[in-house]
Short mmCIF file of C-alpha atoms in Angstrom, two decimals:
data_model
loop_
_atom_site.label_atom_id
_atom_site.label_comp_id
_atom_site.label_asym_id
_atom_site.label_seq_id
_atom_site.Cartn_x
_atom_site.Cartn_y
_atom_site.Cartn_z
CA MET A 19 -7.13 14.70 14.04
CA GLY A 20 -9.64 12.18 14.74
CA GLY A 21 -10.18 11.60 10.93
CA TYR A 22 -6.37 10.79 10.31
CA GLY A 23 -5.30 9.27 13.68
CA GLY A 24 -5.36 5.88 15.14
CA SER A 25 -6.84 3.20 13.42
CA ASN A 26 -7.80 5.45 10.37
CA CYS A 27 -4.41 6.13 9.35
CA ARG A 28 -3.37 2.05 9.01
CA PRO A 29 -4.91 1.54 5.37
CA VAL A 30 -3.48 4.45 4.13
CA MET A 31 0.09 3.41 5.36
CA ALA A 32 -0.49 -0.15 4.79
CA LEU A 33 -1.12 0.89 1.45
CA ILE A 34 1.71 3.10 0.86
CA GLY A 35 4.07 0.16 2.19
CA LEU A 36 2.16 -2.10 -0.72
CA GLN A 37 3.06 0.25 -3.16
CA LEU A 38 6.85 0.49 -1.90
CA MET A 39 6.70 -3.44 -2.17
CA ASN A 40 5.53 -3.48 -5.64
CA ALA A 41 7.94 -0.77 -6.88
CA GLY A 42 10.64 -3.27 -4.93
CA ILE A 43 9.81 -6.13 -7.35
CA ALA A 44 9.94 -4.40 -10.52
CA LEU A 45 13.03 -2.84 -9.73
CA PHE A 46 14.66 -6.31 -8.11
CA ILE A 47 13.55 -8.18 -11.29
CA ARG A 48 14.82 -5.43 -13.76
CA ALA A 49 18.16 -5.63 -12.08
CA ALA A 50 18.07 -9.21 -12.24
CA LEU A 51 17.49 -9.17 -15.84
CA LEU A 52 20.08 -6.77 -16.69
CA GLN A 53 22.49 -8.74 -14.55
CA GLY A 54 21.55 -11.57 -17.06
CA LEU A 55 18.57 -13.21 -15.59
CA ASN A 56 16.76 -14.90 -18.60
CA SER A 57 13.21 -13.60 -18.57
CA MET A 58 11.58 -16.61 -19.94
CA ALA A 59 13.13 -19.01 -17.30
CA PHE A 60 12.24 -16.79 -14.53
CA VAL A 61 8.37 -17.09 -15.63
CA VAL A 62 8.66 -20.57 -15.25
CA TYR A 63 10.53 -20.58 -11.73
CA ARG A 64 7.96 -17.93 -10.59
CA HIS A 65 5.18 -20.33 -10.99
CA ALA A 66 6.73 -22.84 -9.96
CA ILE A 67 7.32 -21.30 -6.68
CA ALA A 68 3.60 -20.08 -6.55
CA THR A 69 2.28 -24.09 -7.56
CA LEU A 70 4.60 -25.27 -4.41
CA ILE A 71 2.77 -22.59 -2.17
CA ILE A 72 -0.49 -22.34 -3.44
CA ALA A 73 -1.04 -26.39 -3.85
CA PRO A 74 -0.84 -27.43 -0.27
CA LEU A 75 -2.96 -24.49 0.52
CA SER A 76 -5.60 -25.42 -1.34
CA TYR A 77 -5.34 -29.48 -0.63
CA VAL A 78 -5.35 -28.42 3.49
CA SER A 79 -8.53 -26.01 2.16
CA THR A 80 -10.53 -28.84 0.49
CA ARG A 81 -10.20 -31.29 3.10
CA ARG A 82 -11.55 -28.91 5.94
CA ILE A 83 -14.71 -28.77 3.67
CA SER A 84 -17.57 -31.20 3.79
CA TYR A 85 -17.68 -31.16 0.10
CA LYS A 86 -15.24 -31.04 -2.81
CA THR A 87 -15.58 -29.00 -5.88
CA PRO A 88 -15.45 -31.45 -8.78
CA LEU A 89 -13.52 -30.09 -11.89
CA ARG A 90 -15.70 -30.77 -14.94
CA LEU A 91 -14.44 -30.28 -18.45
CA ARG A 92 -15.88 -27.48 -18.80
CA SER A 93 -14.03 -25.56 -15.62
CA PHE A 94 -11.04 -27.03 -16.47
CA ALA A 95 -11.42 -25.41 -20.24
CA TRP A 96 -11.68 -22.15 -19.00
CA ILE A 97 -8.70 -22.28 -16.43
CA PHE A 98 -6.73 -23.57 -19.55
CA LEU A 99 -7.63 -20.67 -21.70
CA ALA A 100 -7.08 -18.31 -18.69
CA SER A 101 -3.74 -19.98 -18.16
CA LEU A 102 -2.46 -19.68 -21.84
CA GLY A 103 -3.71 -15.87 -21.34
CA LEU A 104 -1.37 -15.44 -17.82
CA THR A 105 1.42 -17.27 -19.47
CA ALA A 106 1.42 -14.64 -22.71
CA ASN A 107 1.17 -11.97 -19.91
CA GLN A 108 4.07 -12.87 -18.03
CA PHE A 109 6.31 -13.36 -21.22
CA LEU A 110 5.42 -10.28 -22.70
CA TYR A 111 5.79 -7.95 -19.32
CA PHE A 112 9.24 -9.49 -18.32
CA GLU A 113 10.68 -9.31 -21.88
CA GLY A 114 9.01 -6.10 -21.71
CA LEU A 115 10.67 -5.00 -18.73
CA HIS A 116 13.84 -5.77 -19.76
CA LEU A 117 13.75 -3.87 -23.03
CA ALA A 118 11.76 -0.66 -22.46
CA SER A 119 12.55 0.28 -18.47
CA SER A 120 10.96 -0.15 -14.53
CA THR A 121 9.23 3.33 -14.91
CA VAL A 122 7.33 2.19 -18.36
CA GLY A 123 6.78 -1.57 -16.85
CA SER A 124 5.18 0.16 -13.49
CA ALA A 125 2.99 3.14 -15.62
CA THR A 126 1.79 0.13 -18.34
CA ASN A 127 0.17 -1.76 -15.47
CA ASN A 128 -2.38 1.51 -15.04
CA LEU A 129 -3.93 0.54 -18.63
CA ILE A 130 -5.47 -2.49 -17.16
CA PRO A 131 -8.71 -1.23 -15.81
CA ALA A 132 -8.82 0.97 -19.14
CA ILE A 133 -8.19 -1.84 -21.45
CA THR A 134 -10.29 -4.06 -19.15
CA PHE A 135 -13.36 -1.86 -19.72
CA VAL A 136 -12.74 -1.96 -23.96
CA MET A 137 -13.00 -5.64 -23.41
CA ALA A 138 -16.06 -6.01 -21.26
CA THR A 139 -17.87 -3.42 -23.29
CA ILE A 140 -17.01 -5.34 -26.63
CA LEU A 141 -18.23 -8.70 -24.95
CA GLY A 142 -21.53 -6.81 -23.52
CA MET A 143 -20.28 -7.49 -20.06
CA GLU A 144 -20.25 -3.69 -19.31
CA LYS A 145 -23.18 -0.91 -20.35
CA VAL A 146 -22.25 2.18 -22.21
CA LYS A 147 -24.32 5.14 -22.60
CA VAL A 148 -23.43 8.22 -24.18
CA VAL A 149 -25.50 10.16 -22.17
CA SER A 150 -24.39 8.94 -18.77
CA LEU A 151 -21.92 11.10 -17.24
CA ARG A 152 -19.89 8.10 -15.57
CA SER A 153 -20.12 6.28 -19.17
CA MET A 154 -18.55 9.39 -20.63
CA ALA A 155 -15.87 9.33 -17.84
CA LYS A 156 -14.72 5.89 -18.55
CA ILE A 157 -14.35 6.47 -22.23
CA ILE A 158 -12.43 9.73 -21.98
CA GLY A 159 -10.23 7.96 -19.17
CA THR A 160 -9.41 5.19 -21.45
CA ILE A 161 -8.70 7.71 -24.31
CA PHE A 162 -6.08 9.34 -21.66
CA CYS A 163 -4.39 5.93 -20.54
CA VAL A 164 -3.84 4.91 -24.55
CA SER A 165 -2.45 8.25 -25.50
CA GLY A 166 -0.41 7.96 -22.49
CA ALA A 167 1.13 4.77 -23.45
CA ILE A 168 1.49 5.96 -27.36
CA SER A 169 3.11 8.77 -25.84
CA MET A 170 5.82 6.73 -23.77
CA ALA A 171 6.44 4.22 -26.72
CA PHE A 172 6.62 7.09 -29.43
CA LEU A 173 7.30 10.19 -27.93
CA LYS A 174 10.25 9.77 -25.79
CA GLY A 175 11.32 13.58 -26.38
CA PRO A 176 14.57 15.23 -24.66
CA LYS A 177 16.40 13.37 -22.10
CA LEU A 178 16.10 14.53 -18.73
CA LEU A 179 18.89 12.27 -16.53
CA ASN A 180 21.59 9.27 -17.31
CA THR A 181 23.75 9.10 -20.39
CA GLU A 182 23.00 6.78 -23.16
CA LEU A 183 23.11 3.23 -22.25
CA GLN A 184 23.89 0.15 -24.23
CA PRO A 185 20.69 -1.53 -25.63
CA PRO A 186 20.10 -4.65 -23.80
CA LYS A 187 19.77 -7.86 -25.27
CA SER A 188 16.44 -10.10 -25.95
CA SER A 189 16.02 -13.70 -24.26
CA SER A 190 17.35 -15.29 -27.62
CA GLY A 191 20.57 -12.87 -27.38
CA ILE A 192 20.04 -11.01 -30.27
CA GLU A 193 20.59 -7.19 -29.59
CA ILE A 194 17.77 -4.98 -30.62
CA ASP A 195 17.91 -1.52 -32.06
CA ASN A 196 14.38 -0.34 -31.46
CA TYR A 197 14.23 -2.07 -28.21
CA TRP A 198 12.66 0.50 -26.27
CA LEU A 199 9.75 0.40 -28.67
CA LEU A 200 9.43 -3.21 -28.71
CA GLY A 201 9.30 -3.11 -25.15
CA CYS A 202 6.51 -0.53 -24.96
CA LEU A 203 4.67 -3.01 -27.38
CA LEU A 204 4.96 -5.55 -25.31
CA LEU A 205 4.25 -4.46 -22.05
CA PHE A 206 1.26 -2.96 -24.02
CA GLY A 207 0.65 -6.43 -25.09
CA SER A 208 0.93 -7.83 -21.50
CA SER A 209 -1.73 -5.65 -20.30
CA CYS A 210 -4.12 -6.58 -22.81
CA PHE A 211 -3.73 -10.24 -21.80
CA TYR A 212 -4.29 -9.32 -18.00
CA SER A 213 -7.43 -7.88 -19.00
CA LEU A 214 -8.31 -10.92 -20.61
CA TRP A 215 -7.39 -13.30 -17.72
CA MET A 216 -9.36 -11.08 -15.73
CA ILE A 217 -12.69 -11.19 -17.63
CA LEU A 218 -12.04 -14.86 -17.79
CA GLN A 219 -12.42 -15.53 -14.13
CA VAL A 220 -16.14 -14.10 -14.40
CA PRO A 221 -16.91 -17.87 -16.09
CA ILE A 222 -14.29 -19.21 -13.85
CA SER A 223 -15.62 -18.41 -10.44
CA ALA A 224 -19.01 -19.53 -11.98
CA SER A 225 -18.00 -22.71 -12.56
CA CYS A 226 -15.44 -23.52 -10.12
CA PRO A 227 -16.06 -21.29 -6.89
CA ASP A 228 -13.31 -22.63 -5.22
CA HIS A 229 -10.52 -19.87 -5.92
CA LEU A 230 -7.90 -21.70 -4.03
CA TYR A 231 -8.56 -24.35 -6.13
CA SER A 232 -8.68 -23.21 -9.38
CA SER A 233 -5.95 -21.17 -8.42
CA ALA A 234 -3.78 -23.82 -7.71
CA TRP A 235 -4.58 -25.54 -11.20
CA MET A 236 -4.15 -22.33 -12.87
CA GLY A 237 -0.49 -21.85 -11.09
CA PHE A 238 0.59 -25.69 -12.44
CA LEU A 239 -0.36 -24.97 -16.06
CA VAL A 240 1.22 -21.72 -16.35
CA MET A 241 4.63 -23.43 -15.11
CA ILE A 242 4.01 -26.37 -17.66
CA GLU A 243 3.09 -24.17 -20.69
CA SER A 244 5.76 -21.22 -19.79
CA ALA A 245 8.33 -24.09 -19.39
CA ALA A 246 7.25 -26.17 -22.74
CA VAL A 247 7.46 -22.71 -24.83
CA THR A 248 10.99 -21.74 -22.99
CA LEU A 249 12.25 -25.19 -24.14
CA LEU A 250 11.20 -24.46 -27.76
CA VAL A 251 12.68 -21.13 -27.94
CA THR A 252 15.40 -21.09 -25.50
CA LYS A 253 18.00 -23.84 -27.31
CA ASP A 254 21.29 -22.78 -24.54
CA SER A 255 21.16 -24.76 -21.34
CA ALA A 256 23.02 -22.28 -19.47
CA ALA A 257 19.58 -20.09 -19.84
CA TRP A 258 18.29 -22.08 -17.12
CA ASN A 259 21.07 -21.39 -14.77
CA LEU A 260 21.05 -18.99 -11.64
CA ASN A 261 24.24 -17.08 -11.64
CA SER A 262 24.51 -15.02 -8.35
CA TYR A 263 22.14 -14.39 -5.27
CA LEU A 264 20.68 -11.61 -6.90
CA GLU A 265 18.94 -13.33 -9.33
CA ILE A 266 18.10 -16.37 -6.84
CA SER A 267 16.48 -13.75 -4.47
CA SER A 268 14.62 -12.25 -7.12
CA CYS A 269 12.65 -15.11 -8.11
CA LEU A 270 12.09 -15.95 -4.51
CA TYR A 271 11.34 -12.48 -3.88
CA ALA A 272 8.65 -11.85 -7.12
CA GLN A 273 6.95 -14.94 -5.63
CA GLY A 274 7.62 -15.75 -1.77
CA ILE A 275 7.13 -14.25 1.24
CA VAL A 276 6.65 -10.60 0.03
CA GLN A 277 4.19 -11.29 -2.70
CA SER A 278 1.69 -12.89 -0.04
CA LEU A 279 2.58 -10.50 2.26
CA ILE A 280 1.07 -8.13 -0.66
CA PHE A 281 -2.20 -10.07 -1.37
CA PHE A 282 -3.03 -9.99 2.55
CA ILE A 283 -2.07 -6.21 2.69
CA GLN A 284 -4.65 -5.58 -0.58
CA ALA A 285 -7.06 -8.10 0.71
CA TRP A 286 -7.60 -6.33 4.24
CA CYS A 287 -7.05 -2.73 2.99
CA ILE A 288 -10.37 -3.42 0.47
CA SER A 289 -11.83 -5.11 3.39
CA GLN A 290 -11.53 -1.73 5.54
CA ARG A 291 -12.11 0.92 3.06
CA GLY A 292 -13.12 -0.94 -0.38
CA PRO A 293 -11.82 -1.68 -3.77
CA LEU A 294 -11.47 1.61 -5.18
CA PHE A 295 -9.71 3.34 -2.37
CA ALA A 296 -7.34 0.50 -2.57
CA ALA A 297 -6.80 0.98 -6.60
CA MET A 298 -6.69 4.48 -6.09
CA PHE A 299 -3.14 4.30 -4.67
CA ASN A 300 -1.55 2.16 -7.54
CA PRO A 301 -0.21 4.83 -10.01
CA LEU A 302 1.89 5.88 -6.66
CA SER A 303 4.36 2.60 -7.33
CA THR A 304 5.59 4.00 -10.95
CA VAL A 305 6.56 7.44 -9.23
CA ILE A 306 8.65 5.47 -6.75
CA VAL A 307 10.10 3.36 -9.51
CA THR A 308 10.64 6.34 -11.61
CA ILE A 309 12.79 7.76 -8.38
CA ILE A 310 14.31 4.96 -7.41
CA ALA A 311 15.45 3.71 -10.99
CA ALA A 312 16.71 7.10 -12.31
CA VAL A 313 18.68 7.14 -8.88
CA PHE A 314 19.71 3.43 -8.57
CA LEU A 315 19.41 1.87 -11.97
CA HIS A 316 20.61 4.92 -14.00
CA GLU A 317 17.61 4.42 -16.30
CA GLU A 318 17.03 6.83 -18.89
CA THR A 319 14.27 9.35 -18.07
CA TYR A 320 12.40 10.98 -21.21
CA VAL A 321 10.21 14.06 -20.97
CA GLY A 322 7.45 11.97 -23.49
CA SER A 323 7.68 8.94 -21.01
CA LEU A 324 7.24 11.24 -17.80
CA ILE A 325 3.80 13.28 -19.80
CA GLY A 326 2.70 9.67 -20.95
CA ALA A 327 2.88 8.22 -17.75
CA LEU A 328 1.17 11.34 -16.05
CA ALA A 329 -1.75 10.73 -19.06
CA VAL A 330 -2.07 7.06 -17.95
CA ILE A 331 -2.38 8.17 -14.51
CA ILE A 332 -5.14 10.70 -14.97
CA GLY A 333 -7.12 8.31 -17.59
CA LEU A 334 -6.81 5.64 -14.72
CA TYR A 335 -8.38 8.33 -11.97
CA ILE A 336 -11.15 8.95 -14.41
CA VAL A 337 -11.70 5.51 -15.24
CA LEU A 338 -11.84 4.73 -11.39
CA TRP A 339 -14.61 7.53 -11.19
CA GLY A 340 -16.82 6.28 -13.39
CA LYS A 341 -16.50 2.56 -11.79
CA ALA A 342 -17.17 3.88 -8.62
CA LYS A 343 -20.62 6.06 -10.18
CA ASP A 344 -21.69 2.79 -11.62
CA HIS A 345 -21.07 1.19 -8.28
CA GLU A 346 -22.98 3.99 -6.30
CA GLU A 347 -25.76 3.36 -9.04
CA ILE A 348 -25.88 -0.24 -8.61
CA LYS A 349 -26.02 -0.28 -4.75
CA LYS A 350 -28.82 2.45 -5.02
CA ASP A 351 -30.85 0.31 -7.60
CA MET A 352 -30.08 -2.67 -5.40
CA HIS A 353 -31.58 -0.66 -1.92
CA LEU A 354 -34.41 0.62 -3.77
CA GLU A 355 -35.20 -3.59 -5.01
CA LEU A 356 -34.71 -4.09 -1.61
CA GLN A 357 -37.06 -1.64 0.17
CA ASN A 358 -39.59 -2.65 -2.60
CA ASP A 359 -39.51 -6.54 -1.77
CA ASN A 360 -39.61 -5.80 2.02
CA SER A 361 -42.71 -3.22 0.85
CA SER A 362 -44.38 -6.01 -1.07
CA ILE A 363 -43.58 -8.76 2.09
CA LEU A 364 -44.98 -5.94 4.38
CA GLN A 365 -48.13 -5.61 2.39
CA VAL A 366 -48.70 -9.58 1.69
CA THR A 367 -48.25 -10.00 5.22
CA ALA A 368 -51.08 -7.08 6.42
CA ASP A 369 -53.21 -8.58 3.64
CA GLU A 370 -52.60 -11.76 5.42
CA SER A 371 -53.55 -10.49 8.83
CA LEU A 372 -56.23 -8.83 7.43
CA GLU A 373 -57.90 -11.83 5.51
CA LYS A 374 -57.27 -14.12 9.18
CA ARG A 375 -58.83 -11.53 11.04
CA ASN A 376 -61.54 -11.05 8.80
CA CYS A 377 -61.97 -15.20 8.88
CA THR A 378 -61.42 -15.41 12.84
CA ALA A 379 -63.90 -12.96 13.15
CA ASP A 380 -66.45 -14.33 10.54
CA LEU A 381 -65.92 -17.50 12.52
CA GLU A 382 -66.85 -15.96 15.83
CA VAL A 383 -69.98 -13.97 14.49
CA PRO A 384 -73.19 -15.88 14.42
CA LEU A 385 -74.75 -16.56 11.24
CA ILE A 386 -77.99 -15.41 12.34
CA SER A 387 -77.66 -12.05 14.52
CA HIS A 388 -79.61 -12.06 17.69
CA LYS A 389 -80.28 -8.45 17.16
CA SER A 390 -81.62 -9.68 13.53
CA VAL A 391 -84.21 -11.90 15.11
CA ASP A 392 -87.93 -10.57 14.51
CA ILE A 393 -89.70 -12.02 17.70
CA ASN A 394 -92.84 -10.65 16.71
#
């Protein structure tokens, strides 16, 4: 009982609650979209709320420190490029969530580690050794994830639950026949853009170490970009209206207190058990969303979708295992390097002590020893 009781159980319970909240966000927004919430206007409102929350925190944070991080042109260029990727990610995700289902939307989020691995490998940020077991695990896990995503899109199979629903309409109001396939493709594209956004955090962190400051700028830029695109694409001014408490509360829920609580819980759990332990719970939200969406939202559930989601989850765990082995190898190399550095320091210290002792001994010993003097 000692291993599972008391404080050891708190991160587990916290992560389960976190996945329940993540599932709630997907289901809540999906219900609002089905009721008529415009997905493009929702992106604008979401990031406007995020900017209003983060900008004051960034201002207070920069005033408390003795120095201010200047936003140079290079830093702004990286942040602007990342904001474009995040804008595309948001548009594709919420439109795909509207056209496909909450289950597919939650499952495709598990593709992000595999897609990030592929992009990082292409850019030379990940080293792949075919003879290495951990590299093979990441490759096989990526194949599982992509195969699962393809299965969800193309191999729906027999229907398990709920009757045929009317095809939803896109943000432009046009009814789409192949809405499921289009929704899956949009969700896959959103995962690709999010992976690109994660990779861009490396140069952003290097050029602008103040993450709160860069996040405030990014949220502001995404709000401006998404508003400009929405005004160009959506000609009907009624698309900006929030016509029900569900639509209003979904905007607040998605980027308000609950989202802030999710960030806090995630950070605390990572500090307690590490990032890998926290990531292992991500597929739980897919299971929760699948069950609740089928029961309460009457979403169609297909055999192919469930098999594809299972393949994505298996691939995710395989990729995480390979990344965990990489992390262990890096820690081992750093430990050996630290030991070698300590040994070198000790050796230098010992040599300096010996040399000092020898110098001291040489100074204390007379140039001509009394014993060596010939008194004859």
